[in-house]
XYZ file of C-alpha atoms in Angstrom:
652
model
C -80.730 80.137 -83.581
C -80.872 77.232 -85.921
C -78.414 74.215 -84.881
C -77.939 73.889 -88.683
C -76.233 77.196 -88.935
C -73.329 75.647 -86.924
C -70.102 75.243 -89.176
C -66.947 73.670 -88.727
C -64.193 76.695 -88.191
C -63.781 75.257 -84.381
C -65.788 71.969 -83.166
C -64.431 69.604 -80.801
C -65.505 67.413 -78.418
C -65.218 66.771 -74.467
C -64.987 62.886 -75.110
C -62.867 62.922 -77.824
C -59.854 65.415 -76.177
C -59.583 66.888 -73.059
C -57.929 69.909 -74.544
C -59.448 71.960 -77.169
C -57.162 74.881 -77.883
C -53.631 75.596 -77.091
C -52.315 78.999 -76.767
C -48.662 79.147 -77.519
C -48.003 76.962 -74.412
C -48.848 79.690 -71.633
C -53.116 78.907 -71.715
C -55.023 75.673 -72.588
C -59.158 75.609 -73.238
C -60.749 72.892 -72.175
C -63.596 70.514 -70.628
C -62.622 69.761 -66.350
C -64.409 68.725 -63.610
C -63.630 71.279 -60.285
C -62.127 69.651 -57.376
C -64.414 67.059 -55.859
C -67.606 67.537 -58.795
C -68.300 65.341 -61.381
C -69.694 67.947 -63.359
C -68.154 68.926 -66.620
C -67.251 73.045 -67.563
C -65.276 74.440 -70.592
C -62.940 76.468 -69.193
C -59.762 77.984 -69.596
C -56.303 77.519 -67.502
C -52.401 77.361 -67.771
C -50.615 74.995 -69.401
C -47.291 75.202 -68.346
C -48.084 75.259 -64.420
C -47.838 71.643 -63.412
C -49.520 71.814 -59.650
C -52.185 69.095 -58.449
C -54.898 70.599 -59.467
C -55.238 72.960 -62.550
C -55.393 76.750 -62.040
C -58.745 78.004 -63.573
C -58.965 81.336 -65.026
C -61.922 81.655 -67.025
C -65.354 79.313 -66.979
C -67.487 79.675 -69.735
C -70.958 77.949 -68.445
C -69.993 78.278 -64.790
C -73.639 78.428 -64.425
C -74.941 75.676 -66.231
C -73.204 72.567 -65.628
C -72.954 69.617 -67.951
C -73.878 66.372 -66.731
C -71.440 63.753 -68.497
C -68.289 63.889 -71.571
C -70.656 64.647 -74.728
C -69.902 68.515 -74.482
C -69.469 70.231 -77.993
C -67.856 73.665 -78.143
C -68.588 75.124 -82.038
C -69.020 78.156 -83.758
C -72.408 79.276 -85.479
C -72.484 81.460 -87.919
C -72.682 84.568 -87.874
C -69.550 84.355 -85.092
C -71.294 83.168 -81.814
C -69.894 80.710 -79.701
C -71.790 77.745 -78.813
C -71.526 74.834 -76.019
C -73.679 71.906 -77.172
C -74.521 68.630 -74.693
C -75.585 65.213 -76.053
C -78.958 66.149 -76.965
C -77.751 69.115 -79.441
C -79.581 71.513 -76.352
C -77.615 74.548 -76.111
C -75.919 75.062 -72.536
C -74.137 78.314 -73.429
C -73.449 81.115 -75.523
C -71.760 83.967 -76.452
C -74.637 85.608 -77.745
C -73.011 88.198 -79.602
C -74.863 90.974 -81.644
C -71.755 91.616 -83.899
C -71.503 89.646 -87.028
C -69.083 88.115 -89.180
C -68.911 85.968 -92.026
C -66.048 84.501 -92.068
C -65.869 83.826 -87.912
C -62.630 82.078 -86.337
C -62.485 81.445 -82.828
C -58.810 81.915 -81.219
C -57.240 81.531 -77.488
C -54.737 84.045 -77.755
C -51.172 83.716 -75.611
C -52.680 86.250 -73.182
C -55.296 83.805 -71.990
C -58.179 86.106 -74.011
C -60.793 83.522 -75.950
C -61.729 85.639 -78.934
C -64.046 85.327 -82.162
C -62.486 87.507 -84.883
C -62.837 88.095 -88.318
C -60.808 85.418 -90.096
C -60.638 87.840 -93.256
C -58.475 90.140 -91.192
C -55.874 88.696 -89.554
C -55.088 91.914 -88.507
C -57.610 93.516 -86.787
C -57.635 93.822 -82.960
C -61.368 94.474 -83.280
C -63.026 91.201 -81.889
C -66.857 90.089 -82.222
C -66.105 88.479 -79.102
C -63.690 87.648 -76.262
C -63.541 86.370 -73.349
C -61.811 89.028 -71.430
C -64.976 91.092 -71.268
C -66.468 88.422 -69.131
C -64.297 87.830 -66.516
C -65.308 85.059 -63.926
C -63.115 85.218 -60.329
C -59.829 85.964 -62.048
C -58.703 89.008 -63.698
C -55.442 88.519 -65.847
C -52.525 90.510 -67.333
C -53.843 93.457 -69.596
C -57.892 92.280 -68.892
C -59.756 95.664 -67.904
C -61.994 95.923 -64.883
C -64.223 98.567 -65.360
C -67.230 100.298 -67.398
C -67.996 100.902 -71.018
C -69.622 103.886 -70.641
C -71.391 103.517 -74.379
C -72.697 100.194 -74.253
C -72.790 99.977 -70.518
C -70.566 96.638 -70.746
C -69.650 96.195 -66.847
C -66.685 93.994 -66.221
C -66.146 92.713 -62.581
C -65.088 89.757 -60.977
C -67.408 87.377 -58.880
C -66.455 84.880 -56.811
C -66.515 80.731 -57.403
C -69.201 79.280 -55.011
C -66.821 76.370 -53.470
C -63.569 75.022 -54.635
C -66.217 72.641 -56.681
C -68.663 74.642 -57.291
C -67.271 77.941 -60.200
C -70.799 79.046 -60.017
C -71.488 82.866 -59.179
C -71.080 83.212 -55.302
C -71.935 85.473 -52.200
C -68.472 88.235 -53.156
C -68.405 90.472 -56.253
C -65.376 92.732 -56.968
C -66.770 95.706 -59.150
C -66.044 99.603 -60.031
C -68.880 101.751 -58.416
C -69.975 104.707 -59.900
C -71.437 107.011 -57.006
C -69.563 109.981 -56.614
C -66.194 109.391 -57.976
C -65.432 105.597 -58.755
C -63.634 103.500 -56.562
C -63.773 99.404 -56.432
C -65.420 97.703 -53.815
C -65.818 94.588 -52.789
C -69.698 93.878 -52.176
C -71.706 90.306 -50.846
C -75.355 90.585 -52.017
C -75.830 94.521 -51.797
C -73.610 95.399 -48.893
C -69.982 96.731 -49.213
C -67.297 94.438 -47.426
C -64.438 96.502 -47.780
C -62.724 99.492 -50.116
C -59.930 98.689 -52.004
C -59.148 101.702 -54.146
C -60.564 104.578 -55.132
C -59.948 107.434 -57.821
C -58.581 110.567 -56.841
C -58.377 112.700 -59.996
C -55.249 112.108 -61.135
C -54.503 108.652 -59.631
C -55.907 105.476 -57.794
C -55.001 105.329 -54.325
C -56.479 102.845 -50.985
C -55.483 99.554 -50.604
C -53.858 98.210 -53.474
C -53.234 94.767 -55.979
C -53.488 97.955 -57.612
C -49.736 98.903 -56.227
C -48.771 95.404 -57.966
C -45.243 97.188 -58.423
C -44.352 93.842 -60.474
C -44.022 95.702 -64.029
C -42.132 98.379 -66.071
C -45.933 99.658 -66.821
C -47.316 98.646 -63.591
C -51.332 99.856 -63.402
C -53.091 101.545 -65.335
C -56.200 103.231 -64.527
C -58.053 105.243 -67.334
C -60.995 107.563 -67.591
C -62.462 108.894 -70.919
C -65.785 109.494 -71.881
C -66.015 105.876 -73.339
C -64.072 103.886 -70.489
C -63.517 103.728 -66.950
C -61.196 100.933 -65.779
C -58.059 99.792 -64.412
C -55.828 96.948 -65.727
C -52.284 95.613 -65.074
C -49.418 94.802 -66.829
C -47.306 91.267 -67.479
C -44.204 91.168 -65.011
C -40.697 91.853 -66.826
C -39.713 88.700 -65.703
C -41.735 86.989 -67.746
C -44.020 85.339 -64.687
C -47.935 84.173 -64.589
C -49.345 86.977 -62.460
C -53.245 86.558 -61.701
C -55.266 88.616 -58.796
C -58.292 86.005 -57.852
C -61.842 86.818 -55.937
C -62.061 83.680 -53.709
C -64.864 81.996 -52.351
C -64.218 83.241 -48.821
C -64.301 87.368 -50.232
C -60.662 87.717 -50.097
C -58.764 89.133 -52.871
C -55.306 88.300 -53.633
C -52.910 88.621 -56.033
C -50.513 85.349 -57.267
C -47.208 85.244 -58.776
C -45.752 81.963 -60.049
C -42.737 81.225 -58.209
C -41.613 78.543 -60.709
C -40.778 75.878 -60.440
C -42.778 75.529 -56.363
C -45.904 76.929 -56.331
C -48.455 80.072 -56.291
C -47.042 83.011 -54.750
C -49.051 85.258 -52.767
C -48.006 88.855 -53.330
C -50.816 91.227 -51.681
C -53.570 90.017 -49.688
C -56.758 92.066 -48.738
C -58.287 92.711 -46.824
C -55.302 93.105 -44.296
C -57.061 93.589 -40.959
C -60.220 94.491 -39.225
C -59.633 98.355 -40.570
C -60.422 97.339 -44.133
C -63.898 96.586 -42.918
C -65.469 99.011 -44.620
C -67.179 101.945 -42.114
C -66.095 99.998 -38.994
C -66.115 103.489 -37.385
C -68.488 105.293 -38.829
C -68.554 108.901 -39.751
C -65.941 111.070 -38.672
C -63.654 108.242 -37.123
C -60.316 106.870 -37.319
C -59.546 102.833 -38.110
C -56.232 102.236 -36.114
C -55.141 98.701 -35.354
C -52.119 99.547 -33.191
C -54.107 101.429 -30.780
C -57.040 100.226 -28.336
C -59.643 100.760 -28.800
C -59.290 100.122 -32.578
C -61.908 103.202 -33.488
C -61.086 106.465 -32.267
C -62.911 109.893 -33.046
C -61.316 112.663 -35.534
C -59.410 115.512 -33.265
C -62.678 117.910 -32.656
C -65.157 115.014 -32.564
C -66.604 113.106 -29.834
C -69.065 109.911 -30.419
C -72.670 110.260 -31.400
C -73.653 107.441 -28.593
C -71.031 107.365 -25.994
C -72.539 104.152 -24.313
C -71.934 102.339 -27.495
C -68.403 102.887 -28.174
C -68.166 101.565 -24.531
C -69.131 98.213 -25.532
C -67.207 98.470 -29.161
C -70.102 99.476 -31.315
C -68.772 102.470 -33.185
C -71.095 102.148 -36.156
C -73.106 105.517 -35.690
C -69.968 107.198 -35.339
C -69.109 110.754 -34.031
C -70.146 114.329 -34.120
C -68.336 117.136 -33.903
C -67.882 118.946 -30.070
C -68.314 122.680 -31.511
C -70.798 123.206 -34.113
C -69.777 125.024 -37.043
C -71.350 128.852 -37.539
C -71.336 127.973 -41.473
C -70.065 132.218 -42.069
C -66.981 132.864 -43.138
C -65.546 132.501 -39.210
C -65.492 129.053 -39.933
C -61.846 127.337 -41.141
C -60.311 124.002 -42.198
C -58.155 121.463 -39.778
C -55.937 119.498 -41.557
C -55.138 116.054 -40.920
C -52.549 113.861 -42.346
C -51.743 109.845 -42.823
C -55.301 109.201 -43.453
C -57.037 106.835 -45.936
C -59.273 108.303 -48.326
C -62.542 108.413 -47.184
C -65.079 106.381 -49.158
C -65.825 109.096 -52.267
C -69.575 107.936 -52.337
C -70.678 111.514 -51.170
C -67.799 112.900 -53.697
C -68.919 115.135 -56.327
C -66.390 117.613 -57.243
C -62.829 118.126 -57.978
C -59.992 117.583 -59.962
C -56.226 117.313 -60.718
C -55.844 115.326 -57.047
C -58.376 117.461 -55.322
C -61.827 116.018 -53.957
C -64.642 117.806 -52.278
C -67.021 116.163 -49.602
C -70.586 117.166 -48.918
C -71.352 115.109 -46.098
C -69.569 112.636 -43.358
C -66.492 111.208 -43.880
C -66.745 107.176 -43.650
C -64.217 104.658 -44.134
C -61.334 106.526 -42.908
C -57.968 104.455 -41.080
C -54.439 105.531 -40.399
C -51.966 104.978 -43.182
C -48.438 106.203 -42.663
C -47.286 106.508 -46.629
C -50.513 108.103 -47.508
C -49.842 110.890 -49.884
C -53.075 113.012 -49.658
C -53.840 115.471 -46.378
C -57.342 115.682 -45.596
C -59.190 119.290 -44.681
C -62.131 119.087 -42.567
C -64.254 122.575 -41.418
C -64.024 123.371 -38.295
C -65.644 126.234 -36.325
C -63.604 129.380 -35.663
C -63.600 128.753 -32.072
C -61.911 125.152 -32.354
C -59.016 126.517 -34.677
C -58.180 129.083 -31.629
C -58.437 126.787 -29.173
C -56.061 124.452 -31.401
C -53.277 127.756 -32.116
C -53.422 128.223 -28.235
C -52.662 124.374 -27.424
C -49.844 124.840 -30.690
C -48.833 128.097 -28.461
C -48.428 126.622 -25.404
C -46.559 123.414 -26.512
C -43.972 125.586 -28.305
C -43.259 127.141 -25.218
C -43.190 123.788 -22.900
C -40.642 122.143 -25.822
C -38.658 125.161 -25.077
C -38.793 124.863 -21.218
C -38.309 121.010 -21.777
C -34.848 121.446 -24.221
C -33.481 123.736 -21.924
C -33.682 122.094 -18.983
C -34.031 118.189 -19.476
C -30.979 116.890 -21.569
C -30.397 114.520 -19.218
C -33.933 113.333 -18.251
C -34.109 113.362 -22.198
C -31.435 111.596 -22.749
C -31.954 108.612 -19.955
C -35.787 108.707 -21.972
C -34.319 107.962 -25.121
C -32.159 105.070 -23.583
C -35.278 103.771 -21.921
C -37.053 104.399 -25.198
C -34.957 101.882 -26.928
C -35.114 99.673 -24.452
C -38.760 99.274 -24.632
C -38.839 99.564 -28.336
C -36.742 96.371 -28.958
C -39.231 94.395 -26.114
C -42.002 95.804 -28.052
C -40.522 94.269 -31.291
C -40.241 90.734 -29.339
C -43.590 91.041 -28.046
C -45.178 91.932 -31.338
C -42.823 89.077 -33.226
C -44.803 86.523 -30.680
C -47.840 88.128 -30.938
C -48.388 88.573 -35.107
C -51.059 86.425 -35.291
C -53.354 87.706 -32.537
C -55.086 90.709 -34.395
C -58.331 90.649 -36.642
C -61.136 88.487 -34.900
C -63.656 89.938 -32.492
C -64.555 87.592 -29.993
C -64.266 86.953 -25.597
C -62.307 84.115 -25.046
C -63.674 82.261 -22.479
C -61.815 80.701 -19.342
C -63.039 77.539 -17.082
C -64.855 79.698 -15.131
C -66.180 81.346 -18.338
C -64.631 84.785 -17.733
C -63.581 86.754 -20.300
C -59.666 85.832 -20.661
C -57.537 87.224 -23.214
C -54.433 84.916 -23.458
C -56.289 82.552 -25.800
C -54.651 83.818 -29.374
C -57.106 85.013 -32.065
C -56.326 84.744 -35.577
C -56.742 86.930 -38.646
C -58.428 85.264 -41.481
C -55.939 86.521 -44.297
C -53.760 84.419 -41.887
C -55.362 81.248 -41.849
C -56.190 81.205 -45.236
C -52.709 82.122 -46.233
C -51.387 79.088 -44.436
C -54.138 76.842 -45.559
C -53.700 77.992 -49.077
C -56.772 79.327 -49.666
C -58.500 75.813 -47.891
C -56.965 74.089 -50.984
C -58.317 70.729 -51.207
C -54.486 69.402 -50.762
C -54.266 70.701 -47.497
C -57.625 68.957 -46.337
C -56.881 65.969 -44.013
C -60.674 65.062 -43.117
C -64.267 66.510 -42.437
C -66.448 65.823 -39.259
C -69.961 66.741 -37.584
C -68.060 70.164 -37.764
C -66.798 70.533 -40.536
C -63.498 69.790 -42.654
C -60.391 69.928 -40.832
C -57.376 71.445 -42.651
C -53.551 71.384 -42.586
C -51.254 74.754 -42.500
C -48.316 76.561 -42.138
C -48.294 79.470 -39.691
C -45.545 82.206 -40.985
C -43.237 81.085 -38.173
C -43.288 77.999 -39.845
C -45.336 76.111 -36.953
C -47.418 73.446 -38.145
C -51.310 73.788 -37.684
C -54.483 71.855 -38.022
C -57.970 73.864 -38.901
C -60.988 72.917 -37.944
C -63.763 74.974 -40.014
C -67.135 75.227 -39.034
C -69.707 73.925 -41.921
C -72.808 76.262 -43.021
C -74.320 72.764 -43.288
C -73.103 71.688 -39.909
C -74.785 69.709 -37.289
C -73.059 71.745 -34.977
C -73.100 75.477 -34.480
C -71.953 78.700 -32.394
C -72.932 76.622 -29.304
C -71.082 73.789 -29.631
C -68.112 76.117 -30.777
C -67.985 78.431 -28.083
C -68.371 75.326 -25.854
C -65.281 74.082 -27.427
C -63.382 77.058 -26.994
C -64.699 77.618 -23.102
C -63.809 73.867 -22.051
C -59.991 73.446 -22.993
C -58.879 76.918 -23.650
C -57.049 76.075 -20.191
C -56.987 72.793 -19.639
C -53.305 71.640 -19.734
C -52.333 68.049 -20.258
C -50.360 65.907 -22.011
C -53.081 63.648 -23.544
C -55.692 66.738 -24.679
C -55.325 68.194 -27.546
C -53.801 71.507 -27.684
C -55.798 75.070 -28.695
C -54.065 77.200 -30.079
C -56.769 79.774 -30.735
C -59.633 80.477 -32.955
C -61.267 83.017 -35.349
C -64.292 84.587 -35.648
C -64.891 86.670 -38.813
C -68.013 87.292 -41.002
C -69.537 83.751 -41.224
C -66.212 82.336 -40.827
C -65.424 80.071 -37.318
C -62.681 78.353 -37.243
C -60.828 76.596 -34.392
C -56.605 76.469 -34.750
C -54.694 73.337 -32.860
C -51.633 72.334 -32.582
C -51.061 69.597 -35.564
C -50.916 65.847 -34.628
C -49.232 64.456 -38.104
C -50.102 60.975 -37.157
C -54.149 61.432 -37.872
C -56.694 60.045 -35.212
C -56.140 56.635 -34.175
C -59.528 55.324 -36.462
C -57.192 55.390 -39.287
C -55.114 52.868 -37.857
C -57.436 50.210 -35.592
C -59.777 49.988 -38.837
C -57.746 49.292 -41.735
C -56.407 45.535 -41.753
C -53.274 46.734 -42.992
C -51.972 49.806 -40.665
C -53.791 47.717 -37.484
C -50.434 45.577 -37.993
C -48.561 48.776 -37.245
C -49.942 49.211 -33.843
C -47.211 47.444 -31.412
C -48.443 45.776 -27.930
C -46.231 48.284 -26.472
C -48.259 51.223 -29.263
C -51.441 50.099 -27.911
C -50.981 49.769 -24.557
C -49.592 53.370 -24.612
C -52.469 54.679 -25.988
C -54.693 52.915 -23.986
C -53.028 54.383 -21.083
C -52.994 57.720 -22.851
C -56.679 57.893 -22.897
C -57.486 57.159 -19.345
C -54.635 59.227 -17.844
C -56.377 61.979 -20.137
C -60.177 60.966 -18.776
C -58.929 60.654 -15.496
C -58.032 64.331 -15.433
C -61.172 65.842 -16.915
C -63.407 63.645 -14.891
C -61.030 64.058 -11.667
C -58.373 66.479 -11.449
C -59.067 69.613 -13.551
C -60.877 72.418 -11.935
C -64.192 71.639 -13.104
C -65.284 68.077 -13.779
C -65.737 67.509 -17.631
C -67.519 64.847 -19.579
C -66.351 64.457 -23.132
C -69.759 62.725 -24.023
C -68.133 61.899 -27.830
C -65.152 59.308 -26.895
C -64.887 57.140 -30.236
C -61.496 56.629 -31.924
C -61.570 59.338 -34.732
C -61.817 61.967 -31.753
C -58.181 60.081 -30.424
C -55.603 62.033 -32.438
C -51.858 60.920 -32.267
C -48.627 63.150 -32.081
C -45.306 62.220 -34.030
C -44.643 59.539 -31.246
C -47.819 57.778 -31.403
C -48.883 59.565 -27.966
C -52.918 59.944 -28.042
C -55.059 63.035 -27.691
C -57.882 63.496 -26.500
C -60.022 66.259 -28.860
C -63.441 67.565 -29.828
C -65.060 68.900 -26.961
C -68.221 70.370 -28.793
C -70.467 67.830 -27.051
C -68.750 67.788 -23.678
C -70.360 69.281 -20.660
C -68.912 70.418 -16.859
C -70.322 69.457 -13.087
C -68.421 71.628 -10.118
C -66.393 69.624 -7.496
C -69.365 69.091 -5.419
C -71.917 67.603 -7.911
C -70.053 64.238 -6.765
C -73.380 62.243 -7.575
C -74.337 63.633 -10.772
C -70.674 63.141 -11.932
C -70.194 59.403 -10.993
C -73.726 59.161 -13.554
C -71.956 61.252 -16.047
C -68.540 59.802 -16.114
C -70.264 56.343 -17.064
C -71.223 57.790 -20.491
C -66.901 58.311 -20.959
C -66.045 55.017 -19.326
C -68.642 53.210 -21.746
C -67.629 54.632 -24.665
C -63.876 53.862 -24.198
C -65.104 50.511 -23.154
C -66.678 49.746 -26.171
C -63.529 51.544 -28.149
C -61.392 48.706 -26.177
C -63.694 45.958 -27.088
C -63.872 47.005 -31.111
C -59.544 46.433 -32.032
C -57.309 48.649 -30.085
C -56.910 45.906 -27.756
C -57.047 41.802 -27.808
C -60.143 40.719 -26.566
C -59.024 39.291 -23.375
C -56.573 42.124 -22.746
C -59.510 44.123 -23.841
C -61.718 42.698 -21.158
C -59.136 43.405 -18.564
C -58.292 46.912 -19.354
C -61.852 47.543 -19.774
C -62.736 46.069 -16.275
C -59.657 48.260 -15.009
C -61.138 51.708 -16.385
C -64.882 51.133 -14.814
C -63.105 50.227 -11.335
């Protein structure tokens, strides 16, 4: 394409105006640079949202980057869409093989960048638009889905990084096999099943049950189309349901005039993995263990599920005759199993030929499930049916009372269970031994779920970041409860690893004092480790001792405090906790300080233990502490002849 085709129907520049098209004041398109990047994308967000950084919905070169402000978005004839830099090179297209002569280009007030035929105002028929190539985001009345005649696939993919919109690891797109159903998928393996098509309706786990509209969802399938799209809320609200970085979907509401509101949230738990299980298995998170076998099954490899690996599934305990002995066992509350071995039915009616996979409890699903089963299992099951009919009859007549004190006790236990599971909310969803002093497997160390953390972070927005170490960054949050948290995420690109983190975890998952930092728990899932503490709104004491300005805000009485803080806390790792512990990483941005200034000792990835008896090794060792804090003294957090002293003090 010839750069002297270009004409002037839309041409604007990043250097000259930030903002290149407004749509009537719900969308703006535009040149930004993504959170912490200095690179420069034409992209498309809201207008009348004021938050601290601008909510993205569409990137047009999300791939291809431009380096500085000389960005030039035109239109060439015959109706293509081009992004120019400063040396006229073209960074991105729409490369279109409809024509027009008369080409306008138009951000409509549903957030949809179009080319249209500027003869024909009227016409809905577009060269080109935006909404059939979504990026992470998928809008009000955008379809997700198939065109079956030009094989046009529309699917979301997640941003790389919060600075970074490029393609990354988590795609959200309709799949084909057997009867569709929309999976999320990182590289070529399926994460987890969020809906699937029954016939006559969509059904799983839903944004698609974003109940927010007259309309609601809409899911159609012709011979031309299959896709699903939602409808603007009556009230008038931004709605938006965003891939993010971490593989999560979730679906926002703006709930003006705060903030994003996050509606649905999926996965939910560990049973959305998809095929935890295996074939023939149930996903149940109220129950332990979490995977249990289908009544009539029994595991493939016993010895597995013993140690949790239910991936090969189960098999069934009577083998069918396959003649016309054999029956169907129905079984209700179940998900739908994954309809990738679907390949008949109709009307609300599916037919399997081969194992069911993907399959939890649900207690409003709608469809029952019928599974063969051999001629001698369905006796065996009318005898048990039998025989418990006549036991509830033996039990009615002659138990009121026994009943009755039950149900009493039954309440009872069902309001401690509610006070239990109230404290308990946030310990579901990781898999992973905690680790006591003696590095036992204890379970009182709380694990969190992921679609926690990352709904208290806020999706690890860049506002909620307080710092990044040898870790990783360290992030602020809100637990449901309203308790405050601090994050601490473990880099790909860390220095540290699994090692150091389990380390962590195993050294002060017990320890109990005043001037350590508290645990709260962790998480382990996917590639995601994160460590939870208790948050210390005061930052680490390097924020103070090295500024010239906050220094002055450090009392004699502040600093003496803190000195003492720090050796009352080394005192009782080196000396009174069960095993001896060297920190081995004392410096003063590892010193965090609570609401009253009181220090904390944290970061215990480098830190290493000697048993009560290793009295030599540990006088060696506990010089590498004493040093460190020496040196600390020495640097500001003390004068130098009170530094001296104190110093002198510690070593004795």
């Amino acid at each position: 394409m010839a750069l002297d085709t270009i004409t002037p129907t839309l041409s604007i520049r990043d250097g000259e105006s930030e903002t290149i098209v407004s749509a009537g004041g719900s969308y703006e398109l535009g040149f930004f640079s993504p959170g912490n990047s200095k690179s420069r994308y034409l992209g498309i967000w809201y207008k009348k949202i004021s938050t601290t950084t601008r909510t993205i919905v569409w990137v047009a070169n999300r791939e291809v980057p431009l380096t500085d402000t000389s960005g030039v978005l035109t239109i060439a004839h015959p109706g293509i869409l081009v992004l120019i830099n400063g040396t006229n090179g073209i960074v991105w297209s729409s490369n279109t093989t409809r024509t027009t002569n008369s080409p306008v280009g138009q951000l409509l007030e549903s957030g949809n960048l179009v080319v249209k035929d500027g003869n024909n105002e009227n016409s809905d028929s577009f060269v080109w638009q935006s909404f059939d190539y979504p990026c992470d985001t998928l809008l009000p009345g955008m379809k997700f889905g198939r065109n079956l005649i030009t094989g046009l696939d529309r699917f979301l993919s997640s941003w790389k990084n919060t600075d970074d919109p490029s393609p990354g690891q988590f795609t959200l797109r309709l799949s084909f096999h057997g009867f569709p159903q929309a999976l999320v998928i990182k590289g070529q393996r399926v994460i987890y099943r969020l809906a699937s098509w029954d016939g006559s309706g969509v059904v799983g786990i839903i944004p698609w049950a974003l109940s927010i509209s007259a309309k609601g969802n809409e899911f159609e399938m012709n011979g031309n189309d299959v896709y699903y799209y939602f409808s603007k809320p009556n009230s008038g609200a931004f709605a938006r349901i965003v891939l993010n970085p971490s593989g999560i979907l979730q679906a926002y509401l703006w709930n003006d005039p705060f903030d994003w509101r996050i509606y649905i949230t999926v996965p939910v738990d560990q049973c959305d993995s998809c095929n935890l299980c295996g074939a023939y298995a149930i996903c149940n998170m109220k129950i332990a263990p979490t995977c249990t076998c289908l009544e009539g099954f029994i595991p493939k490899f016993p010895k597995n599920w013993n140690v949790l690996d239910w991936t090969e599934g189960c098999i069934r305990s009577i083998p069918l005759a396959c003649n016309n002995s054999d029956g169907f066992r129905k079984y209700t509350g179940l998900k739908l199993p994954d309809t990738f071995s679907c390949c008949g039915g109709g009307s609300g009616c599916l037919l399997w030929f081969g194992g069911l996979i993907d399959t939890r409890m649900i207690i409003d699903s709608l469809h029952d499930v019928f599974i063969r089963a051999a001629a001698s299992e369905l006796d065996q099951i009318k005898k048990k049916m039998h025989s418990s009919e006549k036991r509830k009859s033996v039990i009615i007549a002659s138990s009121v009372i026994p009943v009755t004190g039950m149900v009493i006790l039954g309440l009872i236990m069902r309001i401690l269970k509610k006070k239990v599971r109230k404290q308990g909310s946030r310990k579901r969803g990781c898999r992973m031994n905690n680790i006591n002093e003696d590095g036992e497997v204890d379970l009182e160390l709380p694990v969190f779920d992921l679609t926690l953390i990352v709904n208290a972070t806020h999706n690890f927005s860049n506002d909620n970041k307080l710092g990044e170490g040898s870790f990783g960054p360290v992030y602020r949050g809100t637990l449901m409860e309203g308790q405050e948290i601090a994050l601490k995420r473990l880099s790909k690109n860390s220095g540290q690893g699994v090692v150091e983190f389990k380390n962590e975890i195993k050294l002060i998952a017990k320890l109990q004092h005043w001037n350590l930092v508290k645990l709260l728990g962790f998480c382990i899932q996917g590639e995601e480790k994160m460590l939870i503490y208790e948050f210390n709104p005061n930052k680490s004491l390097d924020f103070f001792i090295f500024d010239k300005t906050r220094s002055k805000l450090l009392t004699w009485h502040m600093r003496m405090n803190i000195v003492g803080g720090i050796a009352r806390g080394l005192l009782y790792l080196h000396q009174d906790s069960r095993l001896r512990i060297i920190h081995r990483d004392i410096k003063a941005s590892n010193i965090l300080l609570d609401k009253d200034m009181n220090p904390k000792i944290s970061d215990f990835g480098m830190a290493r233990t000697f048993w009560g008896d290793q009295t030599e090794a540990n006088t060696e060792k506990n010089c590498w502490d004493i040093v460190m804090v020496t040196y600390l003294l020495n640097m500001q957090l003390m004068g130098s002849s009170q530094s001296n002293l104190m110093s002198l003090a510690l070593v004795s």
